[in-house]
PDB file of C-alpha atoms in Angstrom:
ATOM      1  CA  MET K  21     137.272 105.538 106.461  1.00 47.00           C
ATOM      2  CA  THR K  22     136.854 101.866 105.484  1.00 57.00           C
ATOM      3  CA  ASP K  23     134.535 100.311 102.916  1.00 64.00           C
ATOM      4  CA  GLN K  24     132.417  99.097 105.842  1.00 68.00           C
ATOM      5  CA  ASP K  25     131.656 102.738 106.691  1.00 86.00           C
ATOM      6  CA  LEU K  26     130.653 103.610 103.132  1.00 96.00           C
ATOM      7  CA  THR K  27     127.513 103.042 101.070  1.00 95.00           C
ATOM      8  CA  ARG K  28     128.412 100.423  98.465  1.00 95.00           C
ATOM      9  CA  SER K  29     124.972  99.790  96.952  1.00 95.00           C
ATOM     10  CA  GLN K  30     124.125 103.227  95.574  1.00 97.00           C
ATOM     11  CA  HIS K  31     120.512 103.778  94.525  1.00 96.00           C
ATOM     12  CA  TYR K  32     119.869 105.941  91.484  1.00 97.00           C
ATOM     13  CA  VAL K  33     116.199 106.084  92.508  1.00 97.00           C
ATOM     14  CA  ALA K  34     116.155 106.751  96.240  1.00 97.00           C
ATOM     15  CA  ARG K  35     114.803 103.988  98.456  1.00 96.00           C
ATOM     16  CA  THR K  36     112.761 106.464 100.451  1.00 96.00           C
ATOM     17  CA  TYR K  37     111.046 107.569  97.236  1.00 97.00           C
ATOM     18  CA  GLN K  38     110.186 103.976  96.292  1.00 96.00           C
ATOM     19  CA  LYS K  39     108.498 103.538  99.686  1.00 95.00           C
ATOM     20  CA  GLY K  40     105.620 105.600  98.323  1.00 96.00           C
ATOM     21  CA  TRP K  41     104.387 102.507  96.455  1.00 96.00           C
ATOM     22  CA  SER K  42     104.721 100.082  99.373  1.00 94.00           C
ATOM     23  CA  PRO K  43     101.653  99.140 101.479  1.00 90.00           C
ATOM     24  CA  ARG K  44     102.451 101.325 104.521  1.00 89.00           C
ATOM     25  CA  ARG K  45     104.520 103.927 102.672  1.00 92.00           C
ATOM     26  CA  TRP K  46     106.398 106.187 105.121  1.00 90.00           C
ATOM     27  CA  GLN K  47     104.368 105.180 108.174  1.00 87.00           C
ATOM     28  CA  VAL K  48     106.875 102.443 108.980  1.00 86.00           C
ATOM     29  CA  ASP K  49     110.553 102.874 109.848  1.00 87.00           C
ATOM     30  CA  GLY K  50     113.228 101.373 107.654  1.00 87.00           C
ATOM     31  CA  TYR K  51     112.581  98.708 105.056  1.00 89.00           C
ATOM     32  CA  PRO K  52     110.881  95.688 106.707  1.00 88.00           C
ATOM     33  CA  THR K  53     109.919  92.587 104.737  1.00 88.00           C
ATOM     34  CA  ASP K  54     106.449  93.942 103.939  1.00 88.00           C
ATOM     35  CA  CYS K  55     107.917  97.115 102.401  1.00 92.00           C
ATOM     36  CA  VAL K  56     107.566  95.871  98.823  1.00 94.00           C
ATOM     37  CA  VAL K  57     106.621  97.288  95.431  1.00 96.00           C
ATOM     38  CA  TRP K  58     105.906  95.780  92.026  1.00 96.00           C
ATOM     39  CA  ILE K  59     108.728  96.268  89.526  1.00 97.00           C
ATOM     40  CA  HIS K  60     108.064  95.757  85.792  1.00 97.00           C
ATOM     41  CA  ASP K  61     110.951  95.104  83.391  1.00 96.00           C
ATOM     42  CA  LEU K  62     110.184  96.624  79.974  1.00 96.00           C
ATOM     43  CA  VAL K  63     113.049  94.727  78.330  1.00 95.00           C
ATOM     44  CA  LYS K  64     112.255  91.206  79.521  1.00 95.00           C
ATOM     45  CA  LYS K  65     108.532  91.928  79.954  1.00 95.00           C
ATOM     46  CA  GLN K  66     108.580  90.407  83.399  1.00 96.00           C
ATOM     47  CA  GLU K  67     107.423  91.659  86.772  1.00 96.00           C
ATOM     48  CA  ARG K  68     108.090  90.755  90.383  1.00 95.00           C
ATOM     49  CA  GLU K  69     107.381  91.959  93.895  1.00 95.00           C
ATOM     50  CA  THR K  70     110.441  93.065  95.847  1.00 94.00           C
ATOM     51  CA  GLY K  71     111.762  95.638  98.307  1.00 93.00           C
ATOM     52  CA  PRO K  72     113.495  98.962  97.574  1.00 92.00           C
ATOM     53  CA  ASN K  73     116.819  97.704  98.953  1.00 90.00           C
ATOM     54  CA  ALA K  74     117.244  95.509  95.889  1.00 87.00           C
ATOM     55  CA  LEU K  75     115.911  97.920  93.267  1.00 91.00           C
ATOM     56  CA  LEU K  76     117.512 100.482  90.961  1.00 96.00           C
ATOM     57  CA  THR K  77     120.939 100.317  92.500  1.00 95.00           C
ATOM     58  CA  SER K  78     124.523  99.690  91.417  1.00 95.00           C
ATOM     59  CA  ASN K  79     127.711  99.153  93.436  1.00 96.00           C
ATOM     60  CA  TRP K  80     129.820 102.313  93.785  1.00 97.00           C
ATOM     61  CA  PHE K  81     127.754 103.912  91.017  1.00 96.00           C
ATOM     62  CA  TYR K  82     128.584 107.565  91.788  1.00 97.00           C
ATOM     63  CA  GLU K  83     132.239 107.146  92.796  1.00 97.00           C
ATOM     64  CA  SER K  84     135.046 108.896  90.925  1.00 95.00           C
ATOM     65  CA  ASN K  85     137.387 106.040  91.850  1.00 95.00           C
ATOM     66  CA  LYS K  86     135.666 102.747  92.606  1.00 94.00           C
ATOM     67  CA  ALA K  87     138.929 101.331  93.950  1.00 95.00           C
ATOM     68  CA  ALA K  88     139.061 104.109  96.552  1.00 95.00           C
ATOM     69  CA  PRO K  89     135.446 105.241  97.109  1.00 96.00           C
ATOM     70  CA  ASP K  90     134.627 108.188  99.359  1.00 96.00           C
ATOM     71  CA  ASN K  91     130.821 108.578  98.983  1.00 97.00           C
ATOM     72  CA  GLU K  92     131.179 112.252  98.050  1.00 97.00           C
ATOM     73  CA  HIS K  93     127.943 112.402  96.068  1.00 97.00           C
ATOM     74  CA  GLU K  94     126.149 109.890  98.293  1.00 97.00           C
ATOM     75  CA  LYS K  95     126.666 112.176 101.298  1.00 97.00           C
ATOM     76  CA  TRP K  96     125.330 115.125  99.322  1.00 97.00           C
ATOM     77  CA  PHE K  97     122.267 113.120  98.221  1.00 97.00           C
ATOM     78  CA  GLY K  98     121.657 112.120 101.833  1.00 96.00           C
ATOM     79  CA  ASP K  99     120.603 115.585 102.987  1.00 97.00           C
ATOM     80  CA  PHE K 100     117.946 115.832 100.267  1.00 98.00           C
ATOM     81  CA  GLU K 101     116.729 112.279 100.865  1.00 97.00           C
ATOM     82  CA  SER K 102     116.418 112.783 104.625  1.00 97.00           C
ATOM     83  CA  ALA K 103     114.457 116.008 104.157  1.00 98.00           C
ATOM     84  CA  TYR K 104     112.178 114.291 101.626  1.00 98.00           C
ATOM     85  CA  ALA K 105     111.562 111.297 103.899  1.00 97.00           C
ATOM     86  CA  LYS K 106     110.636 113.556 106.810  1.00 97.00           C
ATOM     87  CA  THR K 107     108.384 115.697 104.614  1.00 98.00           C
ATOM     88  CA  MET K 108     106.578 112.757 103.040  1.00 97.00           C
ATOM     89  CA  ARG K 109     106.104 111.015 106.381  1.00 97.00           C
ATOM     90  CA  PHE K 110     104.334 114.159 107.610  1.00 97.00           C
ATOM     91  CA  ILE K 111     102.241 114.679 104.452  1.00 97.00           C
ATOM     92  CA  ASP K 112     101.407 110.993 104.161  1.00 96.00           C
ATOM     93  CA  SER K 113     100.235 110.781 107.772  1.00 96.00           C
ATOM     94  CA  ILE K 114      97.699 113.520 107.085  1.00 96.00           C
ATOM     95  CA  LEU K 115      96.552 112.021 103.784  1.00 96.00           C
ATOM     96  CA  THR K 116      96.231 108.576 105.389  1.00 95.00           C
ATOM     97  CA  THR K 117      93.904 110.060 108.018  1.00 96.00           C
ATOM     98  CA  VAL K 118      91.843 111.693 105.264  1.00 96.00           C
ATOM     99  CA  GLU K 119      91.595 108.377 103.392  1.00 93.00           C
ATOM    100  CA  LYS K 120      90.282 106.659 106.520  1.00 94.00           C
ATOM    101  CA  ASN K 121      87.680 109.279 107.390  1.00 96.00           C
ATOM    102  CA  ILE K 122      86.259 110.647 104.148  1.00 94.00           C
ATOM    103  CA  PRO K 123      83.698 108.747 102.031  1.00 94.00           C
ATOM    104  CA  ALA K 124      84.954 107.513  98.668  1.00 92.00           C
ATOM    105  CA  PRO K 125      82.886 109.976  96.578  1.00 93.00           C
ATOM    106  CA  ASP K 126      84.465 112.916  98.436  1.00 96.00           C
ATOM    107  CA  LEU K 127      87.987 111.515  98.742  1.00 96.00           C
ATOM    108  CA  GLY K 128      89.551 113.448  95.879  1.00 96.00           C
ATOM    109  CA  GLN K 129      88.416 116.811  97.172  1.00 97.00           C
ATOM    110  CA  GLY K 130      89.319 115.831 100.722  1.00 97.00           C
ATOM    111  CA  LEU K 131      92.900 115.025  99.711  1.00 97.00           C
ATOM    112  CA  ALA K 132      93.101 118.230  97.660  1.00 97.00           C
ATOM    113  CA  SER K 133      91.945 120.327 100.611  1.00 97.00           C
ATOM    114  CA  ALA K 134      94.463 118.647 102.916  1.00 98.00           C
ATOM    115  CA  LEU K 135      97.336 119.294 100.514  1.00 98.00           C
ATOM    116  CA  ALA K 136      96.270 122.912 100.062  1.00 97.00           C
ATOM    117  CA  GLU K 137      96.297 123.417 103.832  1.00 97.00           C
ATOM    118  CA  ILE K 138      99.750 121.828 104.155  1.00 97.00           C
ATOM    119  CA  ALA K 139     101.163 124.095 101.433  1.00 97.00           C
ATOM    120  CA  LYS K 140      99.593 127.169 103.045  1.00 96.00           C
ATOM    121  CA  ARG K 141     100.895 126.416 106.528  1.00 97.00           C
ATOM    122  CA  SER K 142     104.273 124.921 105.576  1.00 97.00           C
ATOM    123  CA  PRO K 143     105.528 126.414 102.288  1.00 96.00           C
ATOM    124  CA  GLU K 144     109.056 125.301 103.170  1.00 97.00           C
ATOM    125  CA  LEU K 145     107.935 121.702 102.528  1.00 98.00           C
ATOM    126  CA  MET K 146     107.171 122.597  98.915  1.00 98.00           C
ATOM    127  CA  ILE K 147     110.814 123.649  98.529  1.00 98.00           C
ATOM    128  CA  VAL K 148     111.909 120.265  99.902  1.00 98.00           C
ATOM    129  CA  LEU K 149     109.731 118.516  97.302  1.00 98.00           C
ATOM    130  CA  LYS K 150     111.007 120.615  94.404  1.00 98.00           C
ATOM    131  CA  GLU K 151     114.652 120.169  95.357  1.00 98.00           C
ATOM    132  CA  PHE K 152     114.210 116.423  95.715  1.00 98.00           C
ATOM    133  CA  ALA K 153     112.487 116.424  92.321  1.00 98.00           C
ATOM    134  CA  ALA K 154     115.521 118.159  90.781  1.00 98.00           C
ATOM    135  CA  LEU K 155     117.829 115.572  92.334  1.00 98.00           C
ATOM    136  CA  SER K 156     115.628 112.692  91.150  1.00 98.00           C
ATOM    137  CA  TYR K 157     115.493 114.223  87.673  1.00 98.00           C
ATOM    138  CA  ALA K 158     119.270 114.426  87.291  1.00 97.00           C
ATOM    139  CA  ARG K 159     120.726 111.330  88.966  1.00 97.00           C
ATOM    140  CA  THR K 160     119.474 108.370  86.900  1.00 96.00           C
ATOM    141  CA  PRO K 161     121.282 106.300  84.245  1.00 94.00           C
ATOM    142  CA  ALA K 162     118.324 106.878  81.897  1.00 92.00           C
ATOM    143  CA  MET K 163     118.842 110.633  82.161  1.00 93.00           C
ATOM    144  CA  MET K 164     122.581 110.284  81.615  1.00 92.00           C
ATOM    145  CA  LEU K 165     122.022 108.159  78.529  1.00 89.00           C
ATOM    146  CA  LEU K 166     119.499 110.650  77.161  1.00 89.00           C
ATOM    147  CA  LYS K 167     121.880 113.571  77.677  1.00 88.00           C
ATOM    148  CA  HIS K 168     124.756 111.656  76.127  1.00 84.00           C
ATOM    149  CA  GLY K 169     122.666 111.115  73.000  1.00 85.00           C
ATOM    150  CA  GLU K 170     121.905 114.834  72.798  1.00 86.00           C
ATOM    151  CA  LEU K 171     125.569 115.772  73.156  1.00 84.00           C
ATOM    152  CA  LYS K 172     126.722 113.253  70.561  1.00 80.00           C
ATOM    153  CA  ALA K 173     124.238 114.741  68.092  1.00 81.00           C
ATOM    154  CA  ASP K 174     125.425 118.308  68.797  1.00 79.00           C
ATOM    155  CA  ALA K 175     128.257 119.239  66.441  1.00 71.00           C
ATOM    156  CA  THR K 176     129.342 122.071  68.756  1.00 78.00           C
ATOM    157  CA  VAL K 177     130.119 119.630  71.587  1.00 74.00           C
ATOM    158  CA  GLY K 178     133.361 117.706  71.416  1.00 70.00           C
ATOM    159  CA  PRO K 179     133.401 113.920  71.876  1.00 75.00           C
ATOM    160  CA  GLU K 180     135.597 114.296  74.966  1.00 75.00           C
ATOM    161  CA  LEU K 181     132.893 116.151  76.919  1.00 72.00           C
ATOM    162  CA  ALA K 182     130.127 113.926  75.570  1.00 73.00           C
ATOM    163  CA  ASN K 183     131.984 110.810  76.713  1.00 76.00           C
ATOM    164  CA  ALA K 184     132.991 112.321  80.050  1.00 71.00           C
ATOM    165  CA  LEU K 185     129.350 112.925  80.908  1.00 75.00           C
ATOM    166  CA  THR K 186     128.599 109.223  80.589  1.00 78.00           C
ATOM    167  CA  GLU K 187     130.468 108.820  83.890  1.00 90.00           C
ATOM    168  CA  PRO K 188     127.987 109.157  86.793  1.00 95.00           C
ATOM    169  CA  TYR K 189     130.470 110.969  89.040  1.00 96.00           C
ATOM    170  CA  THR K 190     131.191 113.612  86.390  1.00 92.00           C
ATOM    171  CA  PHE K 191     127.542 113.928  85.404  1.00 93.00           C
ATOM    172  CA  ILE K 192     126.461 114.629  88.992  1.00 95.00           C
ATOM    173  CA  GLN K 193     129.355 117.047  89.463  1.00 95.00           C
ATOM    174  CA  HIS K 194     128.085 119.052  86.479  1.00 92.00           C
ATOM    175  CA  PHE K 195     124.562 118.946  87.951  1.00 94.00           C
ATOM    176  CA  ARG K 196     125.796 120.241  91.307  1.00 96.00           C
ATOM    177  CA  GLU K 197     127.584 123.132  89.583  1.00 95.00           C
ATOM    178  CA  SER K 198     124.577 124.004  87.418  1.00 95.00           C
ATOM    179  CA  THR K 199     121.490 126.141  88.121  1.00 97.00           C
ATOM    180  CA  LEU K 200     119.094 123.190  87.943  1.00 97.00           C
ATOM    181  CA  LEU K 201     118.147 123.261  91.637  1.00 97.00           C
ATOM    182  CA  GLN K 202     117.374 126.968  91.463  1.00 98.00           C
ATOM    183  CA  ARG K 203     115.339 126.535  88.290  1.00 98.00           C
ATOM    184  CA  PHE K 204     113.241 123.759  89.831  1.00 98.00           C
ATOM    185  CA  ASN K 205     112.667 126.012  92.834  1.00 98.00           C
ATOM    186  CA  SER K 206     111.337 128.712  90.492  1.00 97.00           C
ATOM    187  CA  LEU K 207     108.543 126.411  89.274  1.00 98.00           C
ATOM    188  CA  ASN K 208     105.013 126.247  90.660  1.00 98.00           C
ATOM    189  CA  ILE K 209     103.529 123.043  92.078  1.00 98.00           C
ATOM    190  CA  GLN K 210     100.187 121.626  91.073  1.00 98.00           C
ATOM    191  CA  PHE K 211      99.350 118.430  92.944  1.00 98.00           C
ATOM    192  CA  TRP K 212      97.368 115.948  90.901  1.00 98.00           C
ATOM    193  CA  ILE K 213      95.116 113.686  92.966  1.00 98.00           C
ATOM    194  CA  SER K 214      93.773 110.361  91.714  1.00 97.00           C
ATOM    195  CA  PRO K 215      91.102 109.172  94.174  1.00 94.00           C
ATOM    196  CA  GLU K 216      90.454 105.794  92.503  1.00 90.00           C
ATOM    197  CA  LYS K 217      93.285 104.288  90.442  1.00 90.00           C
ATOM    198  CA  GLY K 218      97.017 104.641  91.064  1.00 95.00           C
ATOM    199  CA  PHE K 219      99.900 106.599  89.559  1.00 98.00           C
ATOM    200  CA  LEU K 220     102.903 104.625  88.353  1.00 98.00           C
ATOM    201  CA  THR K 221     106.512 105.702  88.607  1.00 98.00           C
ATOM    202  CA  CYS K 222     109.710 104.538  86.915  1.00 97.00           C
ATOM    203  CA  ASP K 223     113.501 104.687  86.813  1.00 97.00           C
ATOM    204  CA  ARG K 224     113.122 108.326  85.746  1.00 97.00           C
ATOM    205  CA  PRO K 225     110.933 109.355  88.693  1.00 98.00           C
ATOM    206  CA  CYS K 226     110.949 112.989  87.603  1.00 98.00           C
ATOM    207  CA  TYR K 227     110.962 113.877  83.915  1.00 97.00           C
ATOM    208  CA  ASP K 228     110.325 116.936  81.791  1.00 96.00           C
ATOM    209  CA  PHE K 229     108.125 117.286  78.744  1.00 93.00           C
ATOM    210  CA  GLY K 230     107.368 119.971  76.174  1.00 90.00           C
ATOM    211  CA  ASP K 231     104.203 121.334  74.647  1.00 82.00           C
ATOM    212  CA  VAL K 232     103.267 118.946  71.845  1.00 70.00           C
ATOM    213  CA  ALA K 233     101.844 121.837  69.815  1.00 69.00           C
ATOM    214  CA  SER K 234     105.253 123.540  69.699  1.00 76.00           C
ATOM    215  CA  GLY K 235     107.000 120.482  68.330  1.00 74.00           C
ATOM    216  CA  HIS K 236     109.906 121.199  70.684  1.00 76.00           C
ATOM    217  CA  TRP K 237     111.518 118.333  72.584  1.00 83.00           C
ATOM    218  CA  PRO K 238     113.168 119.681  75.774  1.00 90.00           C
ATOM    219  CA  LEU K 239     116.945 119.659  76.017  1.00 90.00           C
ATOM    220  CA  SER K 240     117.664 117.533  79.075  1.00 92.00           C
ATOM    221  CA  GLY K 241     118.530 119.622  82.115  1.00 93.00           C
ATOM    222  CA  TYR K 242     118.595 122.874  80.141  1.00 93.00           C
ATOM    223  CA  ASP K 243     115.095 123.950  79.098  1.00 95.00           C
ATOM    224  CA  ILE K 244     113.296 123.201  82.373  1.00 96.00           C
ATOM    225  CA  GLY K 245     112.843 126.472  84.257  1.00 96.00           C
ATOM    226  CA  ARG K 246     113.893 128.455  81.182  1.00 96.00           C
ATOM    227  CA  ARG K 247     111.128 127.840  78.616  1.00 94.00           C
ATOM    228  CA  ASP K 248     107.429 128.431  79.199  1.00 94.00           C
ATOM    229  CA  ASP K 249     106.480 125.380  77.133  1.00 94.00           C
ATOM    230  CA  VAL K 250     108.435 122.911  79.295  1.00 95.00           C
ATOM    231  CA  ALA K 251     107.209 121.423  82.604  1.00 96.00           C
ATOM    232  CA  ALA K 252     108.234 118.559  84.884  1.00 97.00           C
ATOM    233  CA  PHE K 253     106.184 115.728  86.339  1.00 98.00           C
ATOM    234  CA  MET K 254     106.846 113.479  89.327  1.00 98.00           C
ATOM    235  CA  PRO K 255     104.487 110.914  90.915  1.00 98.00           C
ATOM    236  CA  LEU K 256     104.809 110.845  94.719  1.00 98.00           C
ATOM    237  CA  THR K 257     102.418 108.020  95.673  1.00 97.00           C
ATOM    238  CA  PRO K 258      99.728 106.041  93.870  1.00 97.00           C
ATOM    239  CA  ARG K 259      97.287 108.800  94.890  1.00 96.00           C
ATOM    240  CA  VAL K 260      99.367 111.962  94.373  1.00 98.00           C
ATOM    241  CA  ALA K 261     101.657 113.342  91.663  1.00 98.00           C
ATOM    242  CA  MET K 262     103.330 116.688  91.237  1.00 98.00           C
ATOM    243  CA  LEU K 263     103.296 118.862  88.114  1.00 98.00           C
ATOM    244  CA  MET K 264     105.937 121.606  88.197  1.00 98.00           C
ATOM    245  CA  ALA K 265     105.325 124.423  85.727  1.00 97.00           C
ATOM    246  CA  PRO K 266     106.323 128.062  85.151  1.00 97.00           C
ATOM    247  CA  THR K 267     103.935 130.821  86.223  1.00 96.00           C
ATOM    248  CA  THR K 268     102.836 131.359  82.632  1.00 95.00           C
ATOM    249  CA  ALA K 269     103.021 128.059  80.791  1.00 93.00           C
ATOM    250  CA  VAL K 270     102.084 127.005  77.281  1.00 89.00           C
ATOM    251  CA  PHE K 271     100.248 123.703  76.797  1.00 85.00           C
ATOM    252  CA  LEU K 272      98.594 122.635  73.569  1.00 80.00           C
ATOM    253  CA  GLY K 273      99.488 126.033  72.160  1.00 83.00           C
ATOM    254  CA  LYS K 274      97.521 127.913  74.820  1.00 89.00           C
ATOM    255  CA  LYS K 275      98.795 130.024  77.708  1.00 92.00           C
ATOM    256  CA  MET K 276      97.946 128.834  81.212  1.00 93.00           C
ATOM    257  CA  ASN K 277      98.662 130.615  84.484  1.00 95.00           C
ATOM    258  CA  PHE K 278      99.844 128.639  87.503  1.00 96.00           C
ATOM    259  CA  ALA K 279      99.678 129.905  91.067  1.00 96.00           C
ATOM    260  CA  PRO K 280     102.640 129.078  93.335  1.00 96.00           C
ATOM    261  CA  PHE K 281     100.570 126.154  94.590  1.00 97.00           C
ATOM    262  CA  SER K 282      97.357 124.510  93.389  1.00 97.00           C
ATOM    263  CA  THR K 283      95.589 121.137  93.309  1.00 98.00           C
ATOM    264  CA  LYS K 284      93.709 119.196  90.665  1.00 97.00           C
ATOM    265  CA  VAL K 285      91.546 116.094  91.108  1.00 98.00           C
ATOM    266  CA  ILE K 286      92.006 114.137  87.896  1.00 97.00           C
ATOM    267  CA  THR K 287      89.789 111.622  86.128  1.00 96.00           C
ATOM    268  CA  ASN K 288      90.714 108.017  85.439  1.00 96.00           C
ATOM    269  CA  GLU K 289      91.181 108.981  81.789  1.00 96.00           C
ATOM    270  CA  SER K 290      93.716 111.676  82.728  1.00 96.00           C
ATOM    271  CA  LEU K 291      95.457 109.199  85.012  1.00 97.00           C
ATOM    272  CA  ASP K 292      95.795 106.721  82.146  1.00 96.00           C
ATOM    273  CA  VAL K 293      97.385 109.446  80.003  1.00 95.00           C
ATOM    274  CA  ALA K 294      99.829 110.326  82.798  1.00 97.00           C
ATOM    275  CA  ASN K 295     100.744 106.681  83.403  1.00 97.00           C
ATOM    276  CA  THR K 296     101.252 106.043  79.688  1.00 96.00           C
ATOM    277  CA  MET K 297     103.620 109.006  79.603  1.00 96.00           C
ATOM    278  CA  THR K 298     105.521 107.604  82.608  1.00 97.00           C
ATOM    279  CA  ILE K 299     105.789 104.191  80.939  1.00 97.00           C
ATOM    280  CA  ASN K 300     107.202 105.818  77.803  1.00 95.00           C
ATOM    281  CA  MET K 301     109.615 108.020  79.725  1.00 95.00           C
ATOM    282  CA  ALA K 302     111.076 105.044  81.620  1.00 95.00           C
ATOM    283  CA  GLY K 303     114.547 103.785  80.802  1.00 93.00           C
ATOM    284  CA  ARG K 304     113.699 100.165  81.568  1.00 95.00           C
ATOM    285  CA  TRP K 305     111.834  99.824  84.871  1.00 96.00           C
ATOM    286  CA  VAL K 306     108.284 100.792  85.893  1.00 97.00           C
ATOM    287  CA  ILE K 307     107.104 100.663  89.528  1.00 97.00           C
ATOM    288  CA  GLY K 308     103.553 100.279  90.831  1.00 97.00           C
ATOM    289  CA  SER K 309     101.759  99.244  93.981  1.00 96.00           C
ATOM    290  CA  GLU K 310     100.289  96.215  92.165  1.00 95.00           C
ATOM    291  CA  ARG K 311     101.046  93.881  89.291  1.00 95.00           C
ATOM    292  CA  LEU K 312      99.984  95.344  85.933  1.00 94.00           C
ATOM    293  CA  LEU K 313     100.197  93.266  82.772  1.00 90.00           C
ATOM    294  CA  ASP K 314      99.150  95.947  80.280  1.00 92.00           C
ATOM    295  CA  ILE K 315     102.291  98.046  80.855  1.00 94.00           C
ATOM    296  CA  TYR K 316     104.303  96.416  78.070  1.00 95.00           C
ATOM    297  CA  GLU K 317     101.764  97.044  75.315  1.00 93.00           C
ATOM    298  CA  ARG K 318     101.501 100.705  76.382  1.00 92.00           C
ATOM    299  CA  ARG K 319     105.186 101.289  75.710  1.00 91.00           C
ATOM    300  CA  GLU K 320     105.360 103.079  72.349  1.00 84.00           C
ATOM    301  CA  MET K 321     108.846 104.624  72.358  1.00 77.00           C
ATOM    302  CA  PRO K 322     111.820 102.364  71.562  1.00 77.00           C
ATOM    303  CA  LEU K 323     114.004 101.521  74.523  1.00 74.00           C
ATOM    304  CA  ARG K 324     117.173 103.586  74.506  1.00 64.00           C
ATOM    305  CA  LYS K 325     120.485 101.867  73.951  1.00 57.00           C
ATOM    306  CA  LYS K 326     124.035 103.091  74.466  1.00 50.00           C
TER     307      LYS K 326
END
């Protein structure tokens, strides 16, 4: 196999995921010139409009030997990405029809009803979404940097392992051998619908968070699916995001029960809270469907450095 047969530019946030913030989302094949999103750089405090081909990618990023690449992890990612693209094309086609035919005051409930019907009739699609969420959670440089910081601070972990896990190939190999996919599959989905303003996403498209009342900060890749006070969050489009939580979860010190699938139409105030969390969870880059100049002042956490 020659380099011409291999994927050189390896995206750590899948292109098909980024399409969710482009004008026609998944209702267009490939990545034409009008398939663009707004990318905001938290370091340089600059923004530009560009296509997913050029975003959040690095040459031979996941290769064990960049001089002799084989696309081992890229091929494995491909199955999840293809399933996600097919699933979102189907879901998005239904939601697009709802958007065109339901009056604005009823749009939120209309989208919620459509998503509930999809989950009822096609529960296998919810598995596709959760598995893609697990992949998106684990594969980013921001996640690798976060985990490296945790390992360096852990006296029981030797520097050799901590340094080895800074290598993307090794990091993904550990992910593939772990129970993370199964633990994401054990979580329940609650779709959040924003009928007016849009969700943002970032270079950590799926991230976990803990109950602020517990004072516990989740251990990356370990606590999700194990602790009842840890959940995961992933925006899917400007209109829809996905909360993944255990059946009995603890938020703000109170127990909450989650059905295998549910929906929630959120207010603009709740959307602002979710977007602020996304901005603060980002490694460097924030993506939206439009240019937003208030993103930089909403970043409260210091940017992580190696």
